[in-house]
Short mmCIF file of C-alpha atoms in Angstrom, two decimals:
data_model
loop_
_atom_site.label_atom_id
_atom_site.label_comp_id
_atom_site.label_asym_id
_atom_site.label_seq_id
_atom_site.Cartn_x
_atom_site.Cartn_y
_atom_site.Cartn_z
CA MET A 1 11.45 -13.18 -17.38
CA ASP A 2 15.22 -13.66 -16.98
CA TRP A 3 15.66 -14.18 -13.25
CA ASN A 4 19.45 -14.33 -13.57
CA ALA A 5 19.48 -10.81 -15.07
CA PHE A 6 17.12 -9.68 -12.30
CA LEU A 7 19.47 -11.02 -9.60
CA ASP A 8 22.47 -9.54 -11.42
CA GLY A 9 20.67 -6.18 -11.15
CA PHE A 10 21.02 -6.35 -7.36
CA GLY A 11 24.73 -6.94 -7.89
CA VAL A 12 24.85 -3.70 -9.90
CA VAL A 13 22.95 -1.71 -7.26
CA THR A 14 24.96 -2.99 -4.31
CA GLN A 15 28.20 -1.66 -5.77
CA PRO A 16 29.40 1.06 -3.33
CA SER A 17 29.31 3.84 -5.95
CA ASN A 18 25.75 2.98 -7.03
CA LEU A 19 24.56 2.75 -3.44
CA LEU A 20 26.03 6.20 -2.83
CA TYR A 21 24.32 7.64 -5.91
CA CYS A 22 21.03 6.04 -4.84
CA PHE A 23 21.36 7.56 -1.36
CA ILE A 24 22.25 10.99 -2.78
CA GLY A 25 19.32 10.85 -5.19
CA VAL A 26 16.63 10.03 -2.63
CA VAL A 27 17.95 12.60 -0.13
CA ILE A 28 17.97 15.33 -2.82
CA GLY A 29 14.49 14.18 -3.84
CA MET A 30 13.18 14.50 -0.29
CA LEU A 31 14.79 17.92 0.02
CA ILE A 32 13.28 19.11 -3.26
CA GLY A 33 9.89 17.75 -2.25
CA VAL A 34 10.08 19.84 0.92
CA LEU A 35 10.90 23.03 -1.01
CA PRO A 36 7.57 24.14 -2.53
CA GLY A 37 7.52 24.77 -6.26
CA LEU A 38 10.88 23.49 -7.51
CA GLY A 39 9.82 19.88 -8.06
CA PRO A 40 11.65 16.79 -9.38
CA ALA A 41 11.38 17.72 -13.06
CA ALA A 42 13.17 21.04 -12.49
CA THR A 43 15.82 19.43 -10.28
CA MET A 44 16.48 16.64 -12.76
CA ALA A 45 16.76 19.24 -15.52
CA ILE A 46 19.33 21.18 -13.50
CA LEU A 47 21.33 17.99 -12.80
CA LEU A 48 21.26 16.59 -16.35
CA PRO A 49 24.86 17.79 -16.95
CA ILE A 50 25.94 15.36 -14.20
CA ALA A 51 24.53 12.50 -16.27
CA TYR A 52 26.34 13.86 -19.31
CA ASN A 53 29.71 13.90 -17.52
CA ALA A 54 29.23 10.71 -15.46
CA ASP A 55 31.72 7.88 -15.90
CA ASP A 56 29.02 5.26 -15.33
CA PRO A 57 25.61 6.07 -16.85
CA VAL A 58 23.91 3.52 -14.57
CA SER A 59 24.92 5.51 -11.47
CA ALA A 60 23.62 8.76 -12.95
CA ILE A 61 20.24 7.28 -13.92
CA ILE A 62 19.88 5.64 -10.50
CA MET A 63 20.46 9.04 -8.87
CA LEU A 64 17.95 10.85 -11.12
CA ALA A 65 15.35 8.12 -10.56
CA GLY A 66 15.88 8.48 -6.80
CA ILE A 67 15.23 12.20 -7.06
CA TYR A 68 11.88 11.53 -8.73
CA TYR A 69 10.38 9.04 -6.29
CA GLY A 70 12.13 10.67 -3.31
CA ALA A 71 10.34 13.95 -4.04
CA GLN A 72 6.98 12.21 -3.51
CA TYR A 73 7.98 11.57 0.13
CA GLY A 74 9.24 15.09 0.76
CA GLY A 75 6.19 16.83 -0.69
CA THR A 76 4.06 15.48 2.14
CA ILE A 77 5.96 17.35 4.85
CA THR A 78 5.00 20.85 3.75
CA SER A 79 1.45 19.73 2.95
CA VAL A 80 0.94 18.58 6.53
CA LEU A 81 2.95 21.22 8.40
CA LEU A 82 2.42 24.38 6.33
CA ARG A 83 -0.63 23.65 4.18
CA ILE A 84 1.66 24.17 1.18
CA PRO A 85 2.02 21.20 -1.20
CA GLY A 86 5.74 20.72 -1.77
CA GLU A 87 4.80 18.62 -4.80
CA ALA A 88 1.79 18.85 -7.12
CA SER A 89 0.97 15.24 -6.25
CA SER A 90 0.64 16.25 -2.57
CA VAL A 91 -2.10 18.82 -3.16
CA VAL A 92 -4.91 16.61 -1.84
CA THR A 93 -2.83 15.65 1.22
CA VAL A 94 -3.23 19.25 2.34
CA PHE A 95 -6.97 18.77 2.99
CA ASP A 96 -6.73 16.21 5.79
CA GLY A 97 -3.01 16.36 6.60
CA PHE A 98 -3.09 19.98 7.73
CA ALA A 99 -6.38 19.38 9.55
CA LEU A 100 -4.69 16.59 11.52
CA ALA A 101 -1.75 18.90 12.23
CA LYS A 102 -4.10 21.52 13.70
CA GLN A 103 -5.46 18.77 15.98
CA GLY A 104 -1.92 18.06 17.22
CA LYS A 105 -1.59 14.91 15.07
CA ALA A 106 1.01 16.13 12.59
CA GLY A 107 3.30 13.26 13.60
CA THR A 108 0.56 10.72 13.00
CA ALA A 109 -0.16 12.14 9.54
CA LEU A 110 3.52 12.11 8.57
CA GLY A 111 4.00 8.60 9.92
CA ILE A 112 1.00 7.22 8.00
CA ALA A 113 2.19 9.03 4.87
CA ALA A 114 5.67 7.48 5.19
CA ILE A 115 4.28 3.96 5.69
CA GLY A 116 1.73 4.35 2.89
CA SER A 117 4.37 5.74 0.55
CA PHE A 118 6.67 2.79 1.22
CA VAL A 119 3.94 0.17 0.77
CA GLY A 120 2.56 1.81 -2.39
CA ALA A 121 6.00 2.15 -3.95
CA THR A 122 6.99 -1.42 -3.05
CA ILE A 123 3.82 -2.92 -4.54
CA SER A 124 4.38 -0.87 -7.68
CA ILE A 125 8.04 -1.96 -7.95
CA VAL A 126 6.98 -5.62 -7.78
CA GLY A 127 4.49 -4.92 -10.56
CA LEU A 128 7.19 -3.14 -12.55
CA THR A 129 9.54 -6.10 -12.09
CA LEU A 130 6.95 -8.62 -13.33
CA LEU A 131 5.26 -6.58 -16.07
CA GLY A 132 8.27 -4.68 -17.47
CA PRO A 133 9.72 -7.60 -19.47
CA VAL A 134 6.23 -8.59 -20.69
CA VAL A 135 5.51 -5.11 -22.02
CA ALA A 136 8.97 -4.97 -23.58
CA GLY A 137 8.26 -8.28 -25.36
CA TYR A 138 5.08 -6.93 -26.95
CA ALA A 139 6.84 -3.67 -27.77
CA LEU A 140 9.19 -5.58 -30.10
CA ASP A 141 6.28 -5.66 -32.58
CA PHE A 142 6.27 -1.85 -32.67
CA GLY A 143 7.36 -0.21 -35.91
CA PRO A 144 7.33 3.44 -37.09
CA PRO A 145 3.48 3.52 -37.43
CA GLU A 146 2.99 2.26 -33.87
CA TYR A 147 5.50 4.70 -32.41
CA ALA A 148 3.93 7.61 -34.29
CA ALA A 149 0.45 6.71 -33.03
CA LEU A 150 1.65 6.06 -29.47
CA ALA A 151 3.59 9.33 -29.27
CA LEU A 152 0.54 11.22 -30.56
CA LEU A 153 -1.63 9.52 -27.94
CA GLY A 154 0.88 10.49 -25.26
CA VAL A 155 0.77 14.17 -26.23
CA LEU A 156 -3.03 14.20 -26.32
CA LEU A 157 -3.40 12.42 -22.99
CA VAL A 158 -1.01 14.81 -21.28
CA ALA A 159 -2.89 17.78 -22.72
CA THR A 160 -6.46 16.57 -22.15
CA VAL A 161 -6.32 14.27 -19.12
CA GLY A 162 -3.99 16.36 -16.97
CA ASN A 163 -4.93 19.12 -14.56
CA GLY A 164 -5.82 22.65 -15.55
CA ASN A 165 -7.41 24.21 -18.61
CA THR A 166 -7.55 21.75 -21.53
CA VAL A 167 -7.36 24.47 -24.18
CA LYS A 168 -4.27 26.00 -22.58
CA ALA A 169 -2.67 22.56 -22.30
CA LEU A 170 -3.33 21.89 -25.99
CA VAL A 171 -1.84 25.27 -26.92
CA ALA A 172 1.27 24.52 -24.84
CA ALA A 173 1.58 21.09 -26.49
CA ALA A 174 1.25 22.68 -29.95
CA VAL A 175 4.06 25.11 -29.13
CA GLY A 176 6.19 22.19 -27.99
CA LEU A 177 5.59 20.37 -31.28
CA LEU A 178 6.53 23.54 -33.18
CA LEU A 179 9.77 23.97 -31.22
CA ALA A 180 10.68 20.36 -32.00
CA THR A 181 10.87 21.25 -35.72
CA VAL A 182 13.57 23.92 -35.24
CA GLY A 183 16.88 22.99 -36.88
CA SER A 184 18.01 20.98 -39.89
CA ASP A 185 15.52 18.51 -41.35
CA SER A 186 16.83 15.00 -40.64
CA PHE A 187 15.51 13.77 -44.02
CA THR A 188 16.34 16.66 -46.40
CA SER A 189 18.92 18.66 -44.33
CA ALA A 190 16.91 21.83 -45.05
CA ASP A 191 17.03 24.54 -42.34
CA ARG A 192 13.74 25.15 -40.52
CA PHE A 193 13.02 28.18 -38.32
CA THR A 194 16.73 28.85 -37.75
CA PHE A 195 16.50 32.49 -38.99
CA GLY A 196 20.02 32.18 -40.34
CA SER A 197 21.54 31.33 -36.95
CA LEU A 198 24.23 28.65 -36.98
CA ASN A 199 23.53 27.95 -33.30
CA LEU A 200 20.00 26.77 -34.15
CA GLU A 201 20.95 24.44 -37.01
CA GLY A 202 21.27 21.54 -34.61
CA GLY A 203 17.90 22.34 -33.06
CA ILE A 204 17.10 23.62 -29.58
CA ASP A 205 18.70 21.49 -26.89
CA PHE A 206 16.08 19.78 -24.74
CA VAL A 207 18.13 20.26 -21.58
CA VAL A 208 18.28 24.02 -22.19
CA VAL A 209 14.52 24.21 -22.69
CA ALA A 210 13.82 22.12 -19.59
CA MET A 211 16.22 24.02 -17.36
CA GLY A 212 14.72 27.30 -18.54
CA LEU A 213 11.05 26.39 -18.17
CA PHE A 214 11.34 24.41 -14.95
CA GLY A 215 14.49 25.82 -13.34
CA VAL A 216 14.57 29.56 -14.08
CA GLY A 217 10.80 29.82 -14.56
CA GLU A 218 10.03 28.19 -11.21
CA ILE A 219 12.64 30.31 -9.43
CA LEU A 220 11.07 33.54 -10.70
CA TYR A 221 7.54 32.37 -9.97
CA ASN A 222 8.29 31.14 -6.45
CA LEU A 223 10.20 34.30 -5.55
CA GLU A 224 7.11 36.32 -6.35
CA GLU A 225 4.61 33.94 -4.76
CA ARG A 226 6.46 33.41 -1.48
CA HIS A 227 7.84 36.92 -1.02
CA GLY A 228 6.58 38.42 2.20
CA LYS A 229 4.54 35.32 3.14
CA PRO A 230 6.26 33.71 6.13
CA HIS A 231 4.82 30.43 7.40
CA VAL A 232 5.31 28.84 10.80
CA PRO A 233 5.35 25.03 10.65
CA ALA A 234 2.97 23.12 12.89
CA ALA A 235 4.34 21.34 15.95
CA ILE A 236 5.22 17.65 15.59
CA ALA A 237 4.27 15.26 18.36
CA ASN A 238 4.53 11.44 18.20
CA ILE A 239 5.62 10.38 14.73
CA TRP A 240 4.38 6.80 14.98
CA PRO A 241 0.67 6.17 14.31
CA SER A 242 -1.38 4.13 16.75
CA ARG A 243 -2.84 0.68 15.99
CA LYS A 244 -6.24 2.28 15.49
CA ASP A 245 -4.78 4.65 12.91
CA LEU A 246 -3.07 1.77 11.12
CA ARG A 247 -6.31 -0.24 11.02
CA GLU A 248 -8.17 2.71 9.51
CA ALA A 249 -5.42 3.50 7.03
CA GLY A 250 -4.60 -0.08 5.94
CA PRO A 251 -7.40 -0.57 3.37
CA ALA A 252 -6.84 2.94 2.00
CA ILE A 253 -3.15 2.19 1.50
CA GLY A 254 -4.01 -0.98 -0.43
CA ARG A 255 -6.57 0.74 -2.67
CA GLY A 256 -4.32 3.73 -3.26
CA SER A 257 -1.41 1.48 -4.25
CA LEU A 258 -3.48 -0.29 -6.93
CA ILE A 259 -5.01 2.93 -8.27
CA GLY A 260 -1.58 4.56 -8.42
CA PHE A 261 0.04 1.63 -10.20
CA PHE A 262 -2.47 1.53 -13.04
CA LEU A 263 -2.78 5.30 -13.50
CA GLY A 264 1.00 5.74 -13.41
CA VAL A 265 1.41 3.57 -16.51
CA LEU A 266 -0.83 5.85 -18.59
CA PRO A 267 0.79 8.74 -20.47
CA GLY A 268 -0.56 11.89 -18.85
CA GLY A 269 -1.57 10.01 -15.72
CA GLY A 270 1.21 10.08 -13.18
CA ALA A 271 1.29 10.86 -9.48
CA VAL A 272 -1.02 13.90 -9.58
CA MET A 273 -3.94 12.10 -11.20
CA ALA A 274 -3.36 9.03 -9.03
CA SER A 275 -3.53 11.02 -5.78
CA LEU A 276 -6.69 12.81 -6.88
CA ALA A 277 -8.36 9.55 -7.95
CA ALA A 278 -7.38 7.80 -4.70
CA TYR A 279 -8.77 10.66 -2.58
CA ALA A 280 -12.03 10.65 -4.55
CA ALA A 281 -12.30 6.86 -4.15
CA GLU A 282 -11.77 7.00 -0.38
CA LYS A 283 -14.34 9.75 0.03
CA ARG A 284 -16.86 7.80 -2.05
CA ILE A 285 -16.30 4.55 -0.15
CA ALA A 286 -16.33 6.11 3.34
CA LYS A 287 -19.39 5.61 5.52
CA LYS A 288 -18.99 9.17 6.80
CA PRO A 289 -17.62 11.21 3.87
CA GLU A 290 -18.15 14.43 5.83
CA ARG A 291 -15.02 13.53 7.85
CA PHE A 292 -12.84 14.24 4.82
CA GLY A 293 -11.28 17.67 4.95
CA ARG A 294 -11.53 17.63 8.74
CA GLY A 295 -8.75 15.17 9.56
CA ALA A 296 -9.61 11.76 8.06
CA ILE A 297 -6.53 9.54 8.19
CA GLU A 298 -7.68 7.78 4.99
CA GLY A 299 -7.44 11.14 3.23
CA VAL A 300 -3.69 11.04 3.83
CA ALA A 301 -3.04 7.30 3.44
CA GLY A 302 -4.82 6.80 0.10
CA PRO A 303 -3.33 9.70 -1.90
CA GLU A 304 0.19 9.23 -0.51
CA SER A 305 0.19 5.53 -1.38
CA ALA A 306 -1.19 6.32 -4.83
CA ASN A 307 1.29 9.05 -5.80
CA ASN A 308 4.30 6.91 -4.83
CA ALA A 309 2.91 3.86 -6.65
CA ALA A 310 2.28 5.98 -9.75
CA ALA A 311 5.76 7.53 -9.59
CA THR A 312 7.22 4.02 -9.80
CA SER A 313 4.90 2.49 -12.42
CA SER A 314 5.51 5.44 -14.76
CA PHE A 315 8.92 3.84 -15.43
CA ILE A 316 7.16 1.05 -17.38
CA PRO A 317 6.32 3.03 -20.55
CA LEU A 318 9.66 4.85 -20.38
CA LEU A 319 11.96 1.84 -20.10
CA THR A 320 9.96 -0.65 -22.18
CA ILE A 321 8.45 1.46 -24.98
CA GLY A 322 10.52 4.63 -24.84
CA ILE A 323 7.54 6.91 -24.15
CA PRO A 324 7.81 9.28 -21.14
CA ALA A 325 4.54 9.40 -19.20
CA ASN A 326 5.08 12.81 -17.58
CA ALA A 327 7.51 15.72 -17.39
CA SER A 328 9.82 14.01 -14.89
CA MET A 329 10.00 10.91 -17.06
CA ALA A 330 10.83 13.22 -19.97
CA MET A 331 13.87 14.35 -17.99
CA LEU A 332 14.94 10.75 -17.46
CA TYR A 333 14.34 10.11 -21.16
CA ALA A 334 16.68 12.99 -21.96
CA ALA A 335 19.25 11.72 -19.46
CA LEU A 336 19.24 8.29 -21.09
CA LEU A 337 19.76 9.85 -24.51
CA VAL A 338 22.52 12.06 -23.13
CA VAL A 339 24.47 9.01 -21.90
CA GLY A 340 23.99 7.23 -25.24
CA VAL A 341 21.16 4.87 -24.23
CA THR A 342 17.92 4.69 -26.22
CA PRO A 343 15.01 3.58 -24.02
CA GLY A 344 12.70 1.06 -25.65
CA PRO A 345 11.98 -2.65 -26.06
CA GLN A 346 15.64 -3.45 -26.87
CA LEU A 347 16.90 -1.90 -23.62
CA ILE A 348 16.27 -5.01 -21.52
CA ASP A 349 18.43 -7.12 -23.87
CA GLU A 350 21.09 -4.56 -24.84
CA ARG A 351 21.60 -3.00 -21.39
CA PRO A 352 20.24 -5.42 -18.74
CA ASP A 353 22.63 -3.88 -16.21
CA LEU A 354 20.96 -0.49 -16.59
CA PHE A 355 17.39 -1.83 -16.88
CA TRP A 356 17.52 -4.08 -13.83
CA GLY A 357 19.96 -1.83 -11.99
CA VAL A 358 17.51 1.09 -12.08
CA ILE A 359 14.49 -1.07 -11.17
CA ASN A 360 16.22 -2.87 -8.30
CA SER A 361 17.64 0.40 -6.99
CA MET A 362 14.05 1.39 -6.19
CA TYR A 363 13.73 -1.45 -3.66
CA ILE A 364 16.75 -0.13 -1.79
CA GLY A 365 15.89 3.53 -2.39
CA ASN A 366 12.40 3.24 -0.92
CA LEU A 367 13.78 1.41 2.12
CA ILE A 368 16.27 4.24 2.61
CA LEU A 369 13.44 6.76 2.31
CA LEU A 370 11.37 4.96 4.95
CA LEU A 371 14.33 4.94 7.35
CA LEU A 372 15.20 8.60 6.66
CA SER A 373 11.77 10.20 6.37
CA ILE A 374 10.94 10.09 10.07
CA PRO A 375 14.22 11.29 11.71
CA LEU A 376 14.82 13.96 9.03
CA VAL A 377 11.47 15.70 9.48
CA GLY A 378 12.89 18.10 12.06
CA ILE A 379 15.77 19.08 9.74
CA PHE A 380 13.42 19.69 6.81
CA VAL A 381 11.25 21.93 8.97
CA LYS A 382 14.31 24.10 9.65
CA ILE A 383 15.07 24.26 5.92
CA LEU A 384 11.57 25.62 5.34
CA ARG A 385 12.52 28.69 7.37
CA ILE A 386 15.29 29.67 4.91
CA ARG A 387 14.20 32.70 2.93
CA PRO A 388 13.55 32.21 -0.80
CA ALA A 389 15.80 35.22 -1.45
CA ILE A 390 18.74 33.11 -0.25
CA LEU A 391 17.83 29.84 -1.94
CA ALA A 392 16.96 31.37 -5.34
CA PRO A 393 20.42 32.80 -6.23
CA ILE A 394 22.11 29.50 -5.30
CA THR A 395 19.70 27.55 -7.51
CA ALA A 396 20.09 30.05 -10.36
CA LEU A 397 23.90 29.81 -10.23
CA ILE A 398 23.77 26.00 -10.36
CA THR A 399 21.37 26.22 -13.32
CA ILE A 400 23.59 28.60 -15.32
CA LEU A 401 26.73 26.55 -14.67
CA GLY A 402 24.88 23.35 -15.56
CA VAL A 403 23.57 24.57 -18.90
CA TYR A 404 26.93 26.03 -19.88
CA THR A 405 28.79 22.77 -19.26
CA ILE A 406 26.61 20.86 -21.75
CA ASN A 407 27.98 22.49 -24.91
CA ASN A 408 30.28 25.18 -23.43
CA SER A 409 27.99 27.68 -25.13
CA VAL A 410 27.01 31.14 -23.89
CA PHE A 411 24.21 31.05 -26.49
CA ASP A 412 22.59 28.21 -24.53
CA ILE A 413 22.54 30.41 -21.41
CA PHE A 414 20.62 33.14 -23.26
CA VAL A 415 18.20 30.57 -24.68
CA MET A 416 17.67 29.18 -21.18
CA ILE A 417 16.93 32.67 -19.82
CA ILE A 418 14.42 33.26 -22.60
CA PHE A 419 12.65 30.00 -21.81
CA GLY A 420 12.83 30.87 -18.12
CA ILE A 421 10.89 34.07 -18.79
CA ILE A 422 8.45 32.10 -20.93
CA GLY A 423 8.05 29.55 -18.12
CA TYR A 424 7.37 32.32 -15.60
CA LEU A 425 4.75 33.92 -17.87
CA MET A 426 3.15 30.52 -18.48
CA LYS A 427 2.75 29.94 -14.76
CA LYS A 428 1.36 33.44 -14.28
CA THR A 429 -1.24 32.97 -17.02
CA GLY A 430 -2.28 29.43 -16.08
CA PHE A 431 -0.30 27.51 -18.71
CA GLU A 432 1.47 24.42 -17.39
CA PRO A 433 4.95 23.81 -18.89
CA GLY A 434 4.55 20.02 -18.67
CA PRO A 435 2.58 19.55 -21.94
CA LEU A 436 5.04 21.81 -23.79
CA VAL A 437 8.07 19.83 -22.59
CA LEU A 438 6.50 16.44 -23.31
CA ALA A 439 5.35 17.54 -26.76
CA PHE A 440 8.85 18.88 -27.44
CA VAL A 441 10.35 15.51 -26.48
CA LEU A 442 7.83 13.47 -28.47
CA GLY A 443 7.64 15.88 -31.41
CA SER A 444 10.73 14.58 -33.20
CA LEU A 445 9.57 11.00 -32.59
CA ILE A 446 6.15 11.76 -34.08
CA GLU A 447 7.64 13.46 -37.14
CA SER A 448 10.34 10.89 -37.91
CA SER A 449 8.04 7.91 -37.27
CA PHE A 450 5.24 9.43 -39.36
CA ARG A 451 7.51 10.16 -42.32
CA ARG A 452 9.08 6.71 -42.18
CA SER A 453 5.60 5.21 -42.02
CA MET A 454 4.49 7.14 -45.11
CA LEU A 455 7.54 5.83 -46.97
CA LEU A 456 6.63 2.33 -45.79
CA PHE A 457 3.02 2.75 -46.96
CA ASP A 458 3.99 4.43 -50.28
CA GLY A 459 2.11 7.55 -49.22
CA ASP A 460 -1.12 5.71 -48.26
CA ALA A 461 -2.10 6.97 -44.79
CA THR A 462 -4.73 4.22 -44.39
CA GLY A 463 -1.86 1.91 -43.48
CA PHE A 464 -1.96 3.36 -39.97
CA VAL A 465 -5.51 2.01 -39.56
CA THR A 466 -5.00 -1.38 -41.22
CA ARG A 467 -2.13 -2.37 -38.91
CA PRO A 468 -3.69 -3.89 -35.75
CA ILE A 469 -1.56 -2.18 -33.07
CA SER A 470 -1.39 1.29 -34.63
CA GLY A 471 -5.08 1.09 -35.57
CA THR A 472 -6.02 0.30 -31.96
CA ILE A 473 -3.88 3.15 -30.64
CA LEU A 474 -5.45 5.58 -33.14
CA ALA A 475 -8.88 4.45 -31.94
CA PHE A 476 -7.86 5.59 -28.47
CA VAL A 477 -6.64 8.87 -29.98
CA VAL A 478 -10.09 9.45 -31.48
CA LEU A 479 -11.71 8.54 -28.15
CA VAL A 480 -9.53 11.05 -26.27
CA ILE A 481 -10.42 13.79 -28.76
CA ALA A 482 -14.13 12.91 -28.66
CA MET A 483 -14.48 12.67 -24.87
CA PRO A 484 -14.94 16.45 -24.29
CA LEU A 485 -17.58 16.54 -27.05
CA ILE A 486 -19.38 13.54 -25.55
CA ARG A 487 -19.41 15.21 -22.13
CA LYS A 488 -20.88 18.39 -23.62
CA ALA A 489 -23.56 16.37 -25.42
CA PHE A 490 -24.58 14.66 -22.19
CA ARG A 491 -24.78 18.00 -20.41
CA ARG A 492 -27.04 19.40 -23.11
CA ASP A 493 -29.33 16.37 -22.84
CA THR A 494 -29.71 16.94 -19.10
CA PRO A 495 -33.20 18.47 -18.60
CA GLU A 496 -33.18 22.10 -17.57
CA PRO A 497 -35.00 22.96 -14.34
CA THR A 498 -38.54 24.24 -14.82
CA SER A 499 -39.42 27.88 -14.38
CA ALA A 500 -41.18 27.05 -11.14
CA GLU A 501 -38.00 25.51 -9.81
CA THR A 502 -35.72 28.33 -10.95
CA GLU A 503 -37.98 31.26 -10.06
CA PRO A 504 -36.95 32.65 -6.68
CA ALA A 505 -39.46 32.47 -3.88
CA PRO A 506 -41.27 35.76 -3.19
CA ARG A 507 -39.99 37.73 -0.25
CA GLU A 508 -42.16 37.81 2.84
CA ASP A 509 -42.51 41.60 2.84
CA SER A 510 -43.83 41.59 -0.73
CA LEU A 511 -46.72 39.29 0.33
CA ARG A 512 -47.96 41.63 2.95
#
């Protein structure tokens, strides 16, 4: 590890402009976390034009990164006060956070969540600092076969390990892969699925797709879901937890931080899976698991530490290998490409200012979040009372202006509206847009890497298996595909209950 480059990264972050962008990013992230439904991926998609027009790409990436991990803090507030998860990763916080709020301990729950979030994120940043260069060093051995196999594994993990219906996730991922083929073939220059339109020859712009699915789609969905459903936030008493609360929450914070760090690195893992796993672990370890769901402080501490740790560690595969682990990382991936930076193993050597600047900004950003999260709670509660009918038009206007400024194209606005309708229908029918977006991002990487690999192997596909790294990754691909079948086989082998056990007991009046 180059400690001089690491220290120089703090010099980059402490520049006044970068500190300002870091502050703006985490505050926007907290605000977005408080507003249920919008989420960091949608916000980053809306703000991608800022990265495109920024004078310093480092400042823009620092701001977008701050939005991502800042949203994990903000999502807790609505979970505790309104029983509405502001972020998907805060879903499990609802169970015990809102129960504590009903007991008059909303301040305690928010205080523990803020402390756990800071500790989890800090531990994860230290891990990112130490492991990032190591992973980047191994990634230098990656060639087209390894990238093709890794991108395929990423798509499958997102589709099969994430939340929701696996079949629907796979369908969404398949659509994303199909959309990635639209435009001129990079090898033969032949038009594919352009239908004679000159606007589609360059392919569908990722930013337009993302802003449609996440921005417009979420606006439409949230307008319908929240219309006519006013919520009154719970009262907030003392924000600082007692020593007893800290003693109970301490071990949960430690366990959640470790769980979040390791799950955040996995493609398809991320903050949502980490929070669910941490909650399940705390409930399993607890001497009185029946307390969970009724106001157990560990049920807030563990998941909140885990989702913030995972949000940070998910930067490892993005910055070192060039593989986004979740939808929000896909937005950062797009932002890096927009500013002319290709994330991957060469990033640490070619752009150490950006690599270490972004990582070290998280130390400062999380400290800012800890200092802001407590005094700003009252302001965020007031924001929650703003009607969606007022917020939605403002967000829609920003989205339309943002997508137009990318290519100065009205055609992009219509494409965004189409994808916004698709995103709304996906949410209504239980399809998550995340697998589609990630597959769309990784689709071109899979295709180009696969075709280059086939040229390298002279058309012999067994070369993927004979190379050690790509062969190992493909073994994991087979394991991911086989896991549902293995689970079904185990369920079938489970002995069925006997007829005596399943037959209902005779009613008393029939025995008379």
